[in-house]
mmCIF file of C-alpha atoms and ligand atoms in Angstrom:
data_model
loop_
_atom_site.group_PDB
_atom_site.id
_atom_site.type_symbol
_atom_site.label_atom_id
_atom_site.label_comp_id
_atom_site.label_asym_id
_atom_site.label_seq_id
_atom_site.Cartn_x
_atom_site.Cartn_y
_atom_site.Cartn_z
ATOM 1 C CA UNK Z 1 0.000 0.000 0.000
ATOM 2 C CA UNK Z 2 1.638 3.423 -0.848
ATOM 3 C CA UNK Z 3 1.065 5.861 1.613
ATOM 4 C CA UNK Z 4 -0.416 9.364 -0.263
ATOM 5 C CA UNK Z 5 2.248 12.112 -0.452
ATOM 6 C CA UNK Z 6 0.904 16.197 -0.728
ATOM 7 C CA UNK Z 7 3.543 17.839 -1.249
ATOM 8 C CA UNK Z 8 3.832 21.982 -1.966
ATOM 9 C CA UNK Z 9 5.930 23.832 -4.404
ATOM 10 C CA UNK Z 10 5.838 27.530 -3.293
ATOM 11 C CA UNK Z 11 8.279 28.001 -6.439
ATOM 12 C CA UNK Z 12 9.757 31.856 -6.402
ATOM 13 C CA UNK Z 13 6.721 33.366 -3.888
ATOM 14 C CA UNK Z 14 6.369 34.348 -0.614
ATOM 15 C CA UNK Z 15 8.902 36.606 1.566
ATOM 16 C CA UNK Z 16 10.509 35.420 4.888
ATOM 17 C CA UNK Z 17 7.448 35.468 7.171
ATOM 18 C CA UNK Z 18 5.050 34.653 4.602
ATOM 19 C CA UNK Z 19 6.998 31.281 4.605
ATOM 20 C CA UNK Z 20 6.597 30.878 8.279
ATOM 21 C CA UNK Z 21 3.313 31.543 8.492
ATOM 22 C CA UNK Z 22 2.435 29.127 6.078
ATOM 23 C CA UNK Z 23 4.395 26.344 7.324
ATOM 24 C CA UNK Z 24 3.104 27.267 10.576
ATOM 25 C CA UNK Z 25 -0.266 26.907 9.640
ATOM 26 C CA UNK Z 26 0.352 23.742 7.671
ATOM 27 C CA UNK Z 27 1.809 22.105 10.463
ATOM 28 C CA UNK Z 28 -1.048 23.353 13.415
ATOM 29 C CA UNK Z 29 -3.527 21.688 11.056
ATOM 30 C CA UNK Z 30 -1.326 18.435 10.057
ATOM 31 C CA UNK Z 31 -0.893 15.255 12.307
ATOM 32 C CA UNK Z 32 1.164 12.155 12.228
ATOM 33 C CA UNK Z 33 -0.930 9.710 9.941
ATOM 34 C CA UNK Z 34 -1.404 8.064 6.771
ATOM 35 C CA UNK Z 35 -0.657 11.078 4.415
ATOM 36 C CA UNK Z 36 2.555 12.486 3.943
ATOM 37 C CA UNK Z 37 2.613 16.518 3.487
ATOM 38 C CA UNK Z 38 5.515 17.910 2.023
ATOM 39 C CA UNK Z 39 6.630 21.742 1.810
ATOM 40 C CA UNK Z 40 9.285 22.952 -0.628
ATOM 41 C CA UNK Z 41 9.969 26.523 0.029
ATOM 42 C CA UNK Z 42 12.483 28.653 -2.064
ATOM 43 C CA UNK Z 43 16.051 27.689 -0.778
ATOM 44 C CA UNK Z 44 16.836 30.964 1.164
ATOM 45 C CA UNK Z 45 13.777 30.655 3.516
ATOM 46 C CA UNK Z 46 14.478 26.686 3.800
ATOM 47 C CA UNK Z 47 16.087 27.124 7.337
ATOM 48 C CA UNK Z 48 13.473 29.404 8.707
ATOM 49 C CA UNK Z 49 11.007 27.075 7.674
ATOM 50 C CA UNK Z 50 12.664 23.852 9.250
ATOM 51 C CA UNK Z 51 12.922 25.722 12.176
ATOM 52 C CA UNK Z 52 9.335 26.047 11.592
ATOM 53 C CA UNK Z 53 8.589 22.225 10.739
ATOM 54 C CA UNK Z 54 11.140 20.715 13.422
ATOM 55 C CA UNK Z 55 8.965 18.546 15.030
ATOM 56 C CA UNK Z 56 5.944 18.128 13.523
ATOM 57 C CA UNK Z 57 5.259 15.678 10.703
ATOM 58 C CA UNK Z 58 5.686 17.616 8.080
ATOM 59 C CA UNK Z 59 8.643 17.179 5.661
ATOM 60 C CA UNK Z 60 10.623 19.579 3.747
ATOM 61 C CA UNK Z 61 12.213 19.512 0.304
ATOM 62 C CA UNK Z 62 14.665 21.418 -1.981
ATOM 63 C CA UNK Z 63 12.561 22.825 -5.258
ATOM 64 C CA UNK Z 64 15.908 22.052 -7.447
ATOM 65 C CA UNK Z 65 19.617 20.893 -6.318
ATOM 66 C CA UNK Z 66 23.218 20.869 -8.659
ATOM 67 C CA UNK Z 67 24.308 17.357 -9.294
ATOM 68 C CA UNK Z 68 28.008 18.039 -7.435
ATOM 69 C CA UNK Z 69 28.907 17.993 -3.715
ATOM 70 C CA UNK Z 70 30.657 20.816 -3.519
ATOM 71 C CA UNK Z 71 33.271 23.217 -4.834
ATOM 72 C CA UNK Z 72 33.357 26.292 -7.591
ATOM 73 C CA UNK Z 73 29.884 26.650 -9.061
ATOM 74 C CA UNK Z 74 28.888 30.022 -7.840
ATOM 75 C CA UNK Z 75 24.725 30.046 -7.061
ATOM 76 C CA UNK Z 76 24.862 26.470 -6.984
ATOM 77 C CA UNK Z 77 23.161 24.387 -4.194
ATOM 78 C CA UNK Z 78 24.119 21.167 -3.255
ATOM 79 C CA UNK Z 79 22.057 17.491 -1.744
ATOM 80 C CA UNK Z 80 24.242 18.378 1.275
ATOM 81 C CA UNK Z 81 23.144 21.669 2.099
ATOM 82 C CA UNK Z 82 19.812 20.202 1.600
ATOM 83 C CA UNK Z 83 20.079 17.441 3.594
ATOM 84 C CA UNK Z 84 21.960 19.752 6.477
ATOM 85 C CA UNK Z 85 19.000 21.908 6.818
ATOM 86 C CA UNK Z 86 16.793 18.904 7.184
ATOM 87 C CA UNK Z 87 15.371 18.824 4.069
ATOM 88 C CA UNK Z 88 14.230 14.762 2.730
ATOM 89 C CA UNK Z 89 13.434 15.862 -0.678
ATOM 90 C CA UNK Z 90 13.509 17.443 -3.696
ATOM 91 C CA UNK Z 91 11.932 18.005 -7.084
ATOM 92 C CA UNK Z 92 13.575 17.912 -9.800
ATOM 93 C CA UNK Z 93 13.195 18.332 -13.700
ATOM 94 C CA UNK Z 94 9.898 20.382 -13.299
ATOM 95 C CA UNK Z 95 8.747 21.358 -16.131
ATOM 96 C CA UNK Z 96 9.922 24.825 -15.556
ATOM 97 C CA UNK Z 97 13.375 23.922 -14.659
ATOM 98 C CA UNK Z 98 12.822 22.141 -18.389
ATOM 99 C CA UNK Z 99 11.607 24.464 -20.413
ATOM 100 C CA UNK Z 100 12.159 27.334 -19.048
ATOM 101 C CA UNK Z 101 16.031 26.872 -17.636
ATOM 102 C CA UNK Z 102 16.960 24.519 -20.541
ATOM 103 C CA UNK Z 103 17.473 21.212 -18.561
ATOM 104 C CA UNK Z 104 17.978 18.315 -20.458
ATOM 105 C CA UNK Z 105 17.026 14.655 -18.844
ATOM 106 C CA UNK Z 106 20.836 14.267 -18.731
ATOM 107 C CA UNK Z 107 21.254 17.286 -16.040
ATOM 108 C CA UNK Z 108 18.364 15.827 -14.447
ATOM 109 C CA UNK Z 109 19.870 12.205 -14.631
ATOM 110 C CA UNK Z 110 22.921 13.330 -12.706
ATOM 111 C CA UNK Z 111 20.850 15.182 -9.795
ATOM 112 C CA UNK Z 112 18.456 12.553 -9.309
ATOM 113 C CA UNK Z 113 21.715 10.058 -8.599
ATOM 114 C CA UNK Z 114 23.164 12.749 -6.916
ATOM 115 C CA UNK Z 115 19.911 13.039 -4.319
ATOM 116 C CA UNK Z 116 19.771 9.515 -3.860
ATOM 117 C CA UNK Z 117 23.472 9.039 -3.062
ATOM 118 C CA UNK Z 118 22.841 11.865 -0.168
ATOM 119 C CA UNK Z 119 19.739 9.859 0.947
ATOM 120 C CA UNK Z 120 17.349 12.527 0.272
ATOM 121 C CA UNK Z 121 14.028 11.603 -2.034
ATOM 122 C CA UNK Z 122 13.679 12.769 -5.765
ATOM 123 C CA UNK Z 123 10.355 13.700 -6.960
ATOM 124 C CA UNK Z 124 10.555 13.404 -10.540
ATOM 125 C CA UNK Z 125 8.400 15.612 -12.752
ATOM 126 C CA UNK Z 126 8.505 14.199 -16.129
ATOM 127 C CA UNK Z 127 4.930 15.467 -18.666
ATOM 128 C CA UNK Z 128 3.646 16.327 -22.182
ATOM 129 C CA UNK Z 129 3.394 19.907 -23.782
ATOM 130 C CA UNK Z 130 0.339 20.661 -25.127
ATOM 131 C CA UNK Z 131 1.278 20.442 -28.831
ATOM 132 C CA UNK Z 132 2.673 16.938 -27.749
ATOM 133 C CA UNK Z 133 -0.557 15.874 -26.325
ATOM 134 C CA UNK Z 134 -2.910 17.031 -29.561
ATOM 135 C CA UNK Z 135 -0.008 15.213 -31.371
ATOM 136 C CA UNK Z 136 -0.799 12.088 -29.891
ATOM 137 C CA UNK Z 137 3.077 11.859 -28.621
ATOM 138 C CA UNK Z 138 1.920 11.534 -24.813
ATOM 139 C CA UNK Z 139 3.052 8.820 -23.567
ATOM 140 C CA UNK Z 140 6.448 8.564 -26.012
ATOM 141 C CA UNK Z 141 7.355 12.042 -24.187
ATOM 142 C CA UNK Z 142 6.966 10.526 -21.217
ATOM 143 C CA UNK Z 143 8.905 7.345 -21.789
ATOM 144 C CA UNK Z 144 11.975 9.054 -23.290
ATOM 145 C CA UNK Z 145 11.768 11.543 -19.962
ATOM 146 C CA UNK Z 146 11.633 8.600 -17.751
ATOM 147 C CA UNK Z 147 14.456 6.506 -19.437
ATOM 148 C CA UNK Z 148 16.852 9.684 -19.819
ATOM 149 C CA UNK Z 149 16.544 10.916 -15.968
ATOM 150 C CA UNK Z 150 16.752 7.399 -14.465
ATOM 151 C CA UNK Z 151 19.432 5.862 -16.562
ATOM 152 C CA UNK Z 152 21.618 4.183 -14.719
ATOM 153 C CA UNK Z 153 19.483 3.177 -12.121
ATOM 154 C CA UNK Z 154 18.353 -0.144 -10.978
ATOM 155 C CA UNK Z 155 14.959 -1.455 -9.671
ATOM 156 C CA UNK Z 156 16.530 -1.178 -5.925
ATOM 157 C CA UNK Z 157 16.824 2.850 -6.584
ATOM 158 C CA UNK Z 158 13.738 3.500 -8.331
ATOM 159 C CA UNK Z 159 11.882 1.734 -5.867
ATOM 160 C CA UNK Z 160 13.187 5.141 -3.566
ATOM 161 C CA UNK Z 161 11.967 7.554 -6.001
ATOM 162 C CA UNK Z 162 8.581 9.342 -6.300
ATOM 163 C CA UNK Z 163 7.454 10.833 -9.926
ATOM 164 C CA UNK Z 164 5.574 13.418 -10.846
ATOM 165 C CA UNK Z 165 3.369 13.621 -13.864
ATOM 166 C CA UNK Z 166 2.327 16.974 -14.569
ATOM 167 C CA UNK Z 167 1.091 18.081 -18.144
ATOM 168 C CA UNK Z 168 2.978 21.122 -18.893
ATOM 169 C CA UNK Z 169 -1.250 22.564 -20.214
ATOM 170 C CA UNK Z 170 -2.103 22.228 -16.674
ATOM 171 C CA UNK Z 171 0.936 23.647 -14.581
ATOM 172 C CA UNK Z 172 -0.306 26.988 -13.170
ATOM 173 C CA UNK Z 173 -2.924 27.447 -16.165
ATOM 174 C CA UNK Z 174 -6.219 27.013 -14.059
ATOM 175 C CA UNK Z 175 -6.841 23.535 -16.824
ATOM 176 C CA UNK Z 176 -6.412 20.292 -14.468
ATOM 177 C CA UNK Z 177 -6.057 17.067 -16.685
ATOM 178 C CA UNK Z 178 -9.065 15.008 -16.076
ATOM 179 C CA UNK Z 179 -8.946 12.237 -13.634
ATOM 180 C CA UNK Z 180 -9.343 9.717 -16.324
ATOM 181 C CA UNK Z 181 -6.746 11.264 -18.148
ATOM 182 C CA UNK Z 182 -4.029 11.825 -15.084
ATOM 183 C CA UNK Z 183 -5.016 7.902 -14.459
ATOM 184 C CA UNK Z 184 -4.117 6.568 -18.128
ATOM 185 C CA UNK Z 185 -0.949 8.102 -17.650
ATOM 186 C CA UNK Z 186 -0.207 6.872 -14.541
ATOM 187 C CA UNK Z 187 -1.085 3.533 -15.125
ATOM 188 C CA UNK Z 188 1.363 3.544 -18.395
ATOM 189 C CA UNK Z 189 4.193 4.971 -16.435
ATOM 190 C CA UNK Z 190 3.918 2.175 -13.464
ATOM 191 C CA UNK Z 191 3.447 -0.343 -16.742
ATOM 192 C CA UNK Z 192 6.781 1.446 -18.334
ATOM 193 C CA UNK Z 193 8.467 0.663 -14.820
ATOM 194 C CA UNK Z 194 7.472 -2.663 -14.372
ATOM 195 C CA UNK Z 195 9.111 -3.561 -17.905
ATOM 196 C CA UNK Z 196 12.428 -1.240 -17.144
ATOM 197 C CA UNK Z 197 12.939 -2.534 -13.753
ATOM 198 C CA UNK Z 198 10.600 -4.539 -11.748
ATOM 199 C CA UNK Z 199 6.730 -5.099 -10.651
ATOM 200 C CA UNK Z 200 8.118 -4.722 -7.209
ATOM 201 C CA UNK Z 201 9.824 -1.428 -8.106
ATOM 202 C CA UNK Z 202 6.929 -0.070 -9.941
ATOM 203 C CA UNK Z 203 4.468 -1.335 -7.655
ATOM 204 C CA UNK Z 204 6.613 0.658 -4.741
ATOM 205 C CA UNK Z 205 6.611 4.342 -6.655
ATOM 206 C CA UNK Z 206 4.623 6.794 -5.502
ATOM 207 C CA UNK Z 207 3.252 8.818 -8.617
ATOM 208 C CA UNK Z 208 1.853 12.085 -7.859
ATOM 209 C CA UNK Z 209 -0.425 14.335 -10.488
ATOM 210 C CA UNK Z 210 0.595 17.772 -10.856
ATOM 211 C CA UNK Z 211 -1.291 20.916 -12.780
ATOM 212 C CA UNK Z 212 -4.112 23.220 -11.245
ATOM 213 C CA UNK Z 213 -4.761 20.619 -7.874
ATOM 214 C CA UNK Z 214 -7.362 22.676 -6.318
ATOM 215 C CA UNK Z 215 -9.597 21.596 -3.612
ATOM 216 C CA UNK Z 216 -12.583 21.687 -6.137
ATOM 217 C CA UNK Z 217 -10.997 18.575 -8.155
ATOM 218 C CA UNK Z 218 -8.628 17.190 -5.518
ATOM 219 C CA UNK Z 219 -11.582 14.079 -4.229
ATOM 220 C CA UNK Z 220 -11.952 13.374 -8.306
ATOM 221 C CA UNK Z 221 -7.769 12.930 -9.021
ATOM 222 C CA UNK Z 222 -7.005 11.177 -5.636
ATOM 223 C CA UNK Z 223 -9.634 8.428 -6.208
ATOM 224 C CA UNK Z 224 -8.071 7.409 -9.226
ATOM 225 C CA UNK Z 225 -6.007 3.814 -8.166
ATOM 226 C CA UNK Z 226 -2.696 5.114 -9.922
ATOM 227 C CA UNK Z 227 -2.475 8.838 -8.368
ATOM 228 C CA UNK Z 228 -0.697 8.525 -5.268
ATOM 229 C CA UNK Z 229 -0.972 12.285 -4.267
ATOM 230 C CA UNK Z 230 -0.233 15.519 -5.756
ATOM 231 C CA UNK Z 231 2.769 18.108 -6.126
ATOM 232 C CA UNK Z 232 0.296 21.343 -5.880
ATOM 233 C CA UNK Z 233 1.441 24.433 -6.716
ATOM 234 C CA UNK Z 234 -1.063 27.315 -6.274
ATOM 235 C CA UNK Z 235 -3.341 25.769 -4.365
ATOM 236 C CA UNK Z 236 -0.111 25.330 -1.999
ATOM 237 C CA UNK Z 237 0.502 28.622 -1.096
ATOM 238 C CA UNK Z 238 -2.616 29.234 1.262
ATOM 239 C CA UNK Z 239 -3.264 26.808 4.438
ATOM 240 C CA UNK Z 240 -6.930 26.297 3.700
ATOM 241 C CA UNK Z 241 -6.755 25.252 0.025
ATOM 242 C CA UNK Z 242 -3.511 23.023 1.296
ATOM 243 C CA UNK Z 243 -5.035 21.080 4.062
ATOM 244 C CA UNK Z 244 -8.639 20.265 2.091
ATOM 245 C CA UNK Z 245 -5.960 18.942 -0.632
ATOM 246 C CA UNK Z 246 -4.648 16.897 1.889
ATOM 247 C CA UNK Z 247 -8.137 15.982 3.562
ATOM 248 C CA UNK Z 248 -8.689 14.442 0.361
ATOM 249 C CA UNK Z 249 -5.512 12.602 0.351
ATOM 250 C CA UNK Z 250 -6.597 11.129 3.983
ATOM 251 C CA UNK Z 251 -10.389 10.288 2.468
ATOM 252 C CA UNK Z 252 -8.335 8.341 -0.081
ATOM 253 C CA UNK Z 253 -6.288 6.621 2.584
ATOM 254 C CA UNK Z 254 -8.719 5.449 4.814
ATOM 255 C CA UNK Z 255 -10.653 3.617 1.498
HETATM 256 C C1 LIG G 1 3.587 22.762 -9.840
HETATM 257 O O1 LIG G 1 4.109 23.692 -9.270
HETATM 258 O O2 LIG G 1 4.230 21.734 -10.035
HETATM 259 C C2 LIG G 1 2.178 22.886 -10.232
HETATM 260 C C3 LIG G 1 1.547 21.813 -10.639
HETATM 261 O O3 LIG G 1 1.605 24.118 -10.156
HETATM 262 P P1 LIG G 1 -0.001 24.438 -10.163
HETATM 263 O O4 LIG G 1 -0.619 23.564 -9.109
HETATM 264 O O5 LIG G 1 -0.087 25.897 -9.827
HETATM 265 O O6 LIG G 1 -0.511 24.116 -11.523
#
């Protein structure tokens, strides 16, 4: 059984108390249980808001990380740092780190071994532009994605990871995939994992939908058997929208 993950990515918004308040909020309303709740503030608040979090159930993770340990790579933020100021994961190759920063899967290949070497949890984002999607080139995005950021890997460390599938259409845009549509998806990604790796492995990996999760449509995705929880972005950056997300990930739990 995979335990539902919520997890929050506050990308470049709110100041220094803004990002306390939040995570303060998230955390009053957020108790040990079934659903994991995950906050990924921008790196320069990320020790305020462990500070925050220290404690209390709630997990933190890095929104991006640089594939080396350490040394001359000015701006650069390495696993380490992460994992020094508590944080157990971090997403990486999100669509706007791809299109938008130029990553290619190969980049993305070397943080996500890079993470997992430091013991701190990738989540994945791998999805479809829109032209891709009316193209019919879906799933073929996906699979080339998938096989360029894990290559390398083995069953054992993709078992560890959590993906993402967020349509590029839906990311901030207000337009949520439908749940029939997030589910077809998921189900061929666990499929495509089963026949890289393992069913074990692909049976293991949580796959979380991402684009527009609001609380309107949150009951609708999480039903689905193949979404295991949700990287939310607006919706994430207020405590009410947050914890009826994650209210929905506990009604799916408890099924
Ligand atoms: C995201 O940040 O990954 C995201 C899905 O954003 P939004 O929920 O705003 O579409």
């Amino acid at each position: 059984m995979r335990s539902p993950l919520i997890a929050g990515n506050w990308k470049m918004n709110l100041n220094r108390v803004e990002s306390i308040d939040l995570a303060r909020g998230i955390a009053q309303g957020t108790s040990p249980g079934e659903v994991d709740v995950l906050v990924c503030p921008t790196f320069v608040y990320l020790d305020a808001v462990s500070a925050v979090l220290e404690g209390t159930p709630v997990k933190l993770g890095g929104q991006d990380v640089y594939h080396e340990s350490n040394g001359a790579f000015t701006g650069a933020i390495s696993t380490t740092m992460l994992a020094d100021l508590g944080c157990d994961y971090v997403i990486l190759g999100h669509s706007e780190r791809r299109h938008v920063m130029g990553e290619s899967n190969e980049m993305i290949n070397a943080k996500v071994k890079t993470a997992l070497a430091t013991g701190i949890t990738p989540i994945l984002c791998v999805g479809e532009l829109l032209e891709e999607r009316e193209a019919g080139q879906t799933q073929a995005v996906v699979e080339s994605q998938i096989d360029g950021s894990l290559a390398g890997l083995n069953a054992e460390h993709v078992a560890q990871i959590v993906i993402a599938y967020e349509p590029v259409w839906a990311i901030g845009t207000g337009k949520t995939a439908s749940p029939e549509q997030a589910q077809e998806v998921h189900a061929d990604l666990r499929k495509l994992l089963s026949n890289r790796y393992n069913a074990t492995s692909a049976d293991a990996v949580r796959v979380l939908y991402g684009g527009s999760v609001k609380p309107s449509n949150a009951n609708d995705l999480l039903s689905q058997p193949d979404i295991d929880g949700a990287l939310v972005g607006g919706a994430s950056l207020k405590v009410d929208s947050f914890m009826e997300i994650i209210a929905a990930a506990k009604t799916k739990a408890a099924s």
